[in-house]
Coordinates of C-alpha atoms in Angstrom, one line a residue:
M253 CA 92.3 -8.9 -138.4
A254 CA 95.8 -9.2 -137.0
E255 CA 94.8 -7.5 -133.7
R256 CA 91.8 -9.8 -133.3
R257 CA 93.9 -13.0 -134.0
Y258 CA 96.6 -11.8 -131.5
L259 CA 93.8 -11.1 -129.0
A260 CA 92.4 -14.6 -129.4
E261 CA 95.7 -16.2 -128.6
A262 CA 96.3 -14.0 -125.6
L263 CA 92.8 -14.8 -124.2
E264 CA 93.4 -18.5 -124.7
I265 CA 96.7 -18.3 -122.8
L266 CA 95.0 -16.6 -120.0
D267 CA 92.2 -19.2 -120.0
E268 CA 89.6 -16.7 -121.1
D269 CA 87.0 -17.0 -123.9
S270 CA 88.8 -16.4 -127.2
Q271 CA 85.4 -16.1 -128.9
R272 CA 85.4 -12.5 -127.7
A273 CA 88.0 -11.6 -130.3
L274 CA 85.4 -12.2 -133.0
D275 CA 82.9 -9.7 -131.5
E276 CA 82.5 -6.8 -134.0
D277 CA 81.4 -4.5 -131.2
I278 CA 84.8 -4.6 -129.4
N279 CA 87.8 -2.5 -130.1
P280 CA 90.6 -5.1 -130.3
R281 CA 93.4 -2.7 -129.7
Q282 CA 91.8 -1.5 -126.5
E283 CA 91.2 -5.0 -125.4
I284 CA 94.9 -5.8 -126.0
L285 CA 96.0 -2.8 -124.0
A286 CA 93.7 -3.9 -121.2
L287 CA 95.4 -7.3 -121.0
K288 CA 98.2 -5.9 -118.9
E289 CA 95.7 -5.5 -116.0
H290 CA 94.9 -9.2 -116.0
T291 CA 96.0 -11.1 -112.9
Y292 CA 98.2 -13.5 -114.8
A293 CA 99.4 -11.3 -117.6
R294 CA 103.0 -10.8 -116.4
K295 CA 103.5 -14.5 -115.9
K296 CA 101.9 -15.8 -119.1
L297 CA 102.1 -13.1 -121.8
N298 CA 105.0 -11.3 -123.4
L299 CA 103.2 -8.0 -123.9
S300 CA 106.4 -6.1 -124.6
S301 CA 106.5 -7.6 -128.1
S302 CA 102.8 -7.4 -128.8
E303 CA 103.1 -4.6 -131.3
F304 CA 105.7 -6.5 -133.3
E305 CA 103.7 -9.7 -133.2
I306 CA 100.6 -7.9 -134.4
E307 CA 102.6 -6.4 -137.3
L308 CA 104.0 -9.8 -138.1
I309 CA 100.6 -11.3 -138.3
S310 CA 99.4 -8.4 -140.4
F311 CA 102.3 -8.9 -142.8
W312 CA 101.6 -12.6 -143.0
I313 CA 97.9 -12.0 -143.7
M314 CA 98.8 -9.6 -146.5
N315 CA 101.0 -12.2 -148.2
Q316 CA 98.4 -14.9 -147.8
L317 CA 95.6 -12.7 -149.2
D318 CA 97.6 -12.3 -152.4
E319 CA 98.5 -16.0 -152.5
E320 CA 94.9 -17.3 -151.9
F321 CA 92.7 -14.6 -153.4
G322 CA 95.0 -12.5 -155.6
A323 CA 95.7 -8.8 -155.5
V324 CA 95.1 -6.4 -158.3
L325 CA 97.1 -3.3 -159.5
C326 CA 95.5 0.1 -159.9
S327 CA 97.0 2.4 -162.5
S328 CA 97.0 6.2 -162.4
S329 CA 94.0 6.1 -164.7
G330 CA 92.0 3.9 -162.4
G331 CA 92.3 0.8 -164.4
L332 CA 92.6 -2.6 -162.6
L333 CA 94.9 -5.4 -163.6
R334 CA 95.7 -8.8 -162.0
A335 CA 99.0 -8.5 -160.1
N336 CA 101.8 -10.9 -161.1
H337 CA 103.4 -13.0 -158.4
P338 CA 107.0 -11.7 -158.9
I339 CA 105.8 -8.2 -157.8
F340 CA 105.1 -9.6 -154.3
Y341 CA 108.5 -11.3 -154.0
H342 CA 109.9 -11.0 -150.4
P343 CA 113.1 -12.6 -149.3
D344 CA 111.5 -14.0 -146.2
Q345 CA 108.7 -15.6 -148.3
F346 CA 105.9 -15.4 -145.7
F347 CA 103.5 -17.0 -148.2
N348 CA 105.3 -20.3 -147.9
F349 CA 104.2 -21.3 -144.4
H350 CA 101.2 -21.2 -142.1
L351 CA 101.2 -19.5 -138.8
S352 CA 100.9 -21.4 -135.5
F353 CA 100.8 -20.0 -132.0
P354 CA 102.7 -19.1 -130.0
L355 CA 104.6 -17.4 -132.8
R356 CA 107.9 -17.5 -130.9
G357 CA 107.7 -21.3 -131.1
M358 CA 107.7 -21.4 -134.9
S359 CA 111.0 -22.5 -136.5
E360 CA 110.3 -20.3 -139.6
L361 CA 110.2 -17.2 -137.3
L362 CA 113.2 -17.9 -135.1
G363 CA 115.4 -15.7 -137.1
V364 CA 112.8 -12.9 -137.2
F365 CA 112.4 -12.9 -133.4
K366 CA 116.2 -13.1 -132.9
E367 CA 116.6 -9.9 -134.9
Y368 CA 113.7 -8.2 -133.1
D369 CA 115.1 -9.2 -129.6
A370 CA 118.5 -7.8 -130.6
G371 CA 116.9 -4.5 -131.6
R372 CA 117.8 -4.9 -135.3
M373 CA 114.2 -5.3 -136.6
R374 CA 110.9 -3.5 -136.2
G375 CA 107.5 -4.2 -137.6
A376 CA 108.0 -1.7 -140.4
D377 CA 111.1 -3.5 -141.5
L378 CA 109.0 -6.5 -142.6
W379 CA 107.2 -4.4 -145.2
A380 CA 110.4 -2.5 -146.2
R381 CA 111.9 -5.8 -147.5
Y382 CA 109.5 -6.2 -150.4
C383 CA 111.5 -6.5 -153.6
C384 CA 109.2 -4.5 -155.9
I385 CA 106.7 -2.8 -153.6
D386 CA 106.9 0.2 -151.3
G387 CA 105.7 -1.3 -148.1
E388 CA 104.1 1.9 -146.8
S389 CA 102.2 3.1 -149.9
G390 CA 101.8 -0.1 -151.9
L391 CA 103.5 1.5 -155.0
V392 CA 105.1 -0.9 -157.4
M393 CA 108.7 0.3 -157.8
R394 CA 112.3 -1.0 -158.3
H395 CA 114.5 -1.0 -155.3
N396 CA 118.3 -1.1 -155.3
R397 CA 118.3 -4.7 -154.2
T398 CA 115.8 -5.9 -156.9
K399 CA 118.3 -7.3 -159.3
H400 CA 120.1 -9.3 -156.7
L401 CA 116.9 -10.7 -155.2
F402 CA 115.5 -11.6 -158.6
D403 CA 118.7 -13.5 -159.4
L404 CA 118.4 -15.6 -156.2
Y405 CA 114.7 -16.2 -156.6
F406 CA 114.1 -16.8 -160.3
G407 CA 117.5 -18.2 -161.4
D408 CA 120.1 -20.7 -160.4
G409 CA 122.6 -17.9 -159.5
P410 CA 123.6 -14.4 -160.4
S411 CA 122.6 -13.7 -164.0
E412 CA 121.7 -10.3 -165.5
S413 CA 119.6 -11.9 -168.3
L414 CA 117.5 -13.9 -165.8
E415 CA 116.7 -10.8 -163.7
N416 CA 116.1 -8.7 -166.8
E417 CA 113.7 -11.3 -168.3
A418 CA 111.6 -11.7 -165.2
F419 CA 111.7 -8.0 -164.3
E420 CA 110.9 -6.8 -167.8
K421 CA 108.1 -9.2 -168.3
Y422 CA 106.3 -9.2 -164.9
V423 CA 107.3 -6.0 -163.2
R424 CA 108.4 -3.1 -165.4
P425 CA 105.0 -2.7 -167.2
F426 CA 103.4 -2.1 -163.8
L427 CA 105.8 0.4 -162.3
G428 CA 103.9 3.3 -160.8
C429 CA 100.7 1.2 -160.1
Y430 CA 99.4 0.5 -156.6
V431 CA 98.5 -2.8 -155.0
V432 CA 94.9 -3.0 -154.0
F433 CA 92.5 -5.7 -152.9
D434 CA 88.9 -6.2 -153.9
P435 CA 86.9 -7.1 -150.7
D436 CA 84.1 -8.6 -152.8
V437 CA 86.2 -11.7 -153.5
Y438 CA 86.8 -12.4 -149.8
P439 CA 84.6 -14.4 -147.5
D440 CA 82.3 -12.5 -145.2
G441 CA 83.1 -12.0 -141.5
Y442 CA 86.3 -12.5 -139.5
Y443 CA 85.7 -16.2 -138.9
D444 CA 85.3 -17.2 -142.5
T445 CA 88.3 -15.1 -143.5
Y446 CA 90.5 -16.7 -140.8
A447 CA 89.3 -20.1 -141.7
S448 CA 90.2 -19.6 -145.4
L449 CA 93.7 -18.7 -144.3
L450 CA 93.9 -21.5 -141.8
L451 CA 94.3 -18.9 -139.1
E452 CA 91.4 -20.0 -136.9
S453 CA 91.6 -20.3 -133.1
K454 CA 91.1 -23.9 -131.8
H455 CA 88.4 -22.7 -129.5
W456 CA 86.4 -20.5 -131.9
R457 CA 82.9 -21.3 -132.9
K458 CA 81.4 -19.9 -136.1
P459 CA 79.2 -16.9 -135.1
E460 CA 75.6 -17.0 -136.1
L461 CA 73.1 -14.3 -137.0
E462 CA 71.1 -13.6 -133.8
D463 CA 67.8 -12.9 -135.6
E464 CA 67.8 -15.8 -138.1
G465 CA 70.1 -18.3 -136.4
K466 CA 71.8 -18.9 -139.7
A467 CA 75.5 -19.0 -140.3
I468 CA 77.1 -16.0 -142.0
A469 CA 77.2 -16.5 -145.7
K470 CA 80.2 -15.9 -147.9
K471 CA 80.1 -13.5 -150.8
R472 CA 81.9 -15.7 -153.2
G473 CA 84.0 -18.0 -151.2
P474 CA 87.8 -18.4 -151.4
K475 CA 89.3 -17.5 -154.7
N476 CA 92.7 -19.0 -155.4
S477 CA 95.5 -17.0 -157.0
P478 CA 95.9 -17.5 -160.8
A479 CA 99.0 -19.7 -160.5
K480 CA 97.3 -21.9 -157.9
R481 CA 94.2 -22.3 -159.9
E482 CA 96.2 -23.3 -162.9
F483 CA 98.2 -25.8 -160.9
L484 CA 95.0 -27.4 -159.5
L485 CA 93.5 -27.5 -163.0
R486 CA 96.5 -29.3 -164.4
Y487 CA 97.4 -31.5 -161.4
H488 CA 94.1 -32.0 -159.5
K489 CA 95.4 -35.4 -158.3
G490 CA 98.7 -33.9 -157.1
L491 CA 102.2 -34.1 -158.4
P492 CA 102.7 -37.2 -160.6
E493 CA 105.4 -39.6 -159.4
G494 CA 108.8 -38.7 -160.9
L495 CA 107.8 -35.1 -161.8
S496 CA 109.6 -32.5 -159.6
A497 CA 108.0 -29.4 -158.2
D498 CA 110.7 -27.3 -159.9
A499 CA 109.7 -28.8 -163.3
V500 CA 106.1 -28.0 -162.7
A501 CA 107.0 -24.5 -161.6
A502 CA 109.0 -23.9 -164.8
E503 CA 106.1 -25.2 -166.9
L504 CA 103.6 -22.9 -165.2
S505 CA 105.9 -19.9 -165.4
A506 CA 106.5 -20.5 -169.1
S507 CA 102.7 -20.5 -169.6
G508 CA 102.3 -17.1 -167.9
Y509 CA 101.7 -18.2 -164.3
P510 CA 105.0 -17.4 -162.5
I511 CA 105.4 -19.6 -159.4
T512 CA 108.2 -21.2 -157.4
G513 CA 108.9 -24.9 -156.8
R514 CA 108.3 -24.3 -153.1
S515 CA 104.8 -23.0 -153.7
V516 CA 104.0 -26.0 -155.9
L517 CA 105.1 -28.3 -153.0
N518 CA 102.8 -26.3 -150.7
Y519 CA 99.8 -26.7 -153.1
D520 CA 100.5 -30.4 -153.5
R521 CA 100.7 -30.9 -149.8
E522 CA 97.3 -29.1 -149.3
L523 CA 95.8 -31.4 -151.9
R524 CA 97.0 -34.5 -150.1
E525 CA 95.9 -33.3 -146.7
R526 CA 92.4 -32.6 -148.1
K527 CA 92.3 -36.2 -149.4
I528 CA 93.4 -37.6 -146.1
S529 CA 90.8 -35.5 -144.2
K530 CA 88.0 -36.8 -146.4

């Protein structure tokens, strides 16, 4: 998915049809490699960082899939459990913003590209910064930096009790499990998946089935994360005046739906934007 979204942006910059990126018959990686032969590639594209940008998109998609659809944990016995939000904590918090293109123009990514251009960051480093997950295997584990990051994220400052409480409740019971995703809860097709993550290309058209002329159907449609569903259930009209996002986050977390104030603000903004669009 990341390669196809990168390809779509590159094709748009080159004034080509970005719809080609949705064609399931193409190999997106080969198409991206072929871009260097385009007449205007050297002037309009920064192909030297293409691999890093694709990795960045892939990492962002991973975080958004958990945020919007929810990941599950697979134990050594094969049992499946809903993954708790703290397990996915990452200091760069890629689940708190939407991507816009070109990526180098995003204020949220200025620091990331600065590190990459200086040779201090690679695509694999994004995954390595997970607090409780091995980015390569998806194994839930405790890193050396877990306590410090939990202090910063779940408390008001360094506090062993805060880290212990959050870690013991939401992470320790799942050490040794693997993060997995159930494809049955996602929309069908690239277009619907991108649309659910607000990752569409502005020139894309929804593909249709050639034989029936009908739009591709979703399996179940978007499925929000447990914390987001609970927020929408309790505050379907948005945050009440005078009630802070941090207070709501504390309320939901105490009820077993760990969430941050920043995520609450994001959900509230989405609600208000939907009302305006209607």
